[in-house]
Amino acid sequence: MSLKITEECINCDVCEPVCPNKAIYQGELIFEIDPNLCTECVGHFDEPQCVAVCPVDCIPKDPAHAETPQQLLEKYRKLTEVK
């Protein structure tokens, strides 16, 4: 699954710089995650870095973007392949 940032976000900006896929960006009101870029850090780290640094625990899995670990790994490979 992709992750999502909920309304509990306090805009502290600690999640954006730790995202290896640059999936996190400043939305209109809070930070948001692009599900096309989010791999839950699969391929990069053992755990999602944004979740690890979030002080308010506002980054759950997004049930609207369900993906298996294998699908996340494939997405990682596509995002990081040299063109």
Short mmCIF file of C-alpha atoms in Angstrom, two decimals, residues 21-82:
data_model
loop_
_atom_site.label_atom_id
_atom_site.label_comp_id
_atom_site.label_asym_id
_atom_site.label_seq_id
_atom_site.Cartn_x
_atom_site.Cartn_y
_atom_site.Cartn_z
CA ASN A 21 11.32 8.73 -3.80
CA LYS A 22 10.33 12.37 -3.40
CA ALA A 23 6.73 11.24 -3.00
CA ILE A 24 5.95 13.76 -0.25
CA TYR A 25 5.07 17.34 -1.14
CA GLN A 26 3.38 20.35 0.42
CA GLY A 27 -0.31 20.26 -0.40
CA GLU A 28 -2.80 23.06 -0.05
CA LEU A 29 -3.27 22.56 3.70
CA ILE A 30 -0.97 19.72 4.76
CA PHE A 31 1.78 17.57 3.32
CA GLU A 32 0.59 14.91 0.89
CA ILE A 33 1.97 11.69 -0.60
CA ASP A 34 1.88 10.84 -4.30
CA PRO A 35 0.77 7.17 -4.37
CA ASN A 36 2.49 6.71 -7.74
CA LEU A 37 5.86 7.44 -6.10
CA CYS A 38 5.39 5.93 -2.64
CA THR A 39 6.95 2.50 -2.15
CA GLU A 40 6.79 2.59 1.67
CA CYS A 41 10.59 2.80 1.34
CA VAL A 42 10.70 -0.78 -0.02
CA GLY A 43 14.03 -1.13 -1.79
CA HIS A 44 15.55 1.70 0.21
CA PHE A 45 14.95 1.01 3.92
CA ASP A 46 13.42 -1.60 6.22
CA GLU A 47 10.68 0.79 7.34
CA PRO A 48 8.98 3.88 5.90
CA GLN A 49 11.18 6.80 6.85
CA CYS A 50 8.33 9.30 6.99
CA VAL A 51 6.53 7.14 9.56
CA ALA A 52 9.74 6.79 11.59
CA VAL A 53 10.23 10.57 11.89
CA CYS A 54 6.62 11.75 12.17
CA PRO A 55 6.06 13.27 15.64
CA VAL A 56 2.24 12.98 15.51
CA ASP A 57 1.78 9.53 13.97
CA CYS A 58 -0.34 10.78 11.07
CA ILE A 59 0.97 8.56 8.23
CA PRO A 60 -1.02 5.32 7.97
CA LYS A 61 -1.29 2.92 5.04
CA ASP A 62 -3.73 4.13 2.40
CA PRO A 63 -6.41 1.48 1.81
CA ALA A 64 -7.35 3.23 -1.43
CA HIS A 65 -3.94 2.25 -2.85
CA ALA A 66 -3.44 -1.36 -1.77
CA GLU A 67 -0.20 -2.94 -2.99
CA THR A 68 1.66 -6.10 -2.04
CA PRO A 69 5.32 -5.99 -1.00
CA GLN A 70 6.18 -7.45 -4.43
CA GLN A 71 4.23 -4.67 -6.20
CA LEU A 72 6.03 -2.07 -4.08
CA LEU A 73 9.37 -3.62 -5.01
CA GLU A 74 8.45 -3.53 -8.71
CA LYS A 75 7.45 0.12 -8.38
CA TYR A 76 10.80 0.83 -6.68
CA ARG A 77 12.65 -0.86 -9.54
CA LYS A 78 10.76 1.17 -12.15
CA LEU A 79 11.38 4.41 -10.26
CA THR A 80 15.11 3.76 -9.89
CA GLU A 81 15.96 2.21 -13.26
CA VAL A 82 18.51 4.12 -15.31
#
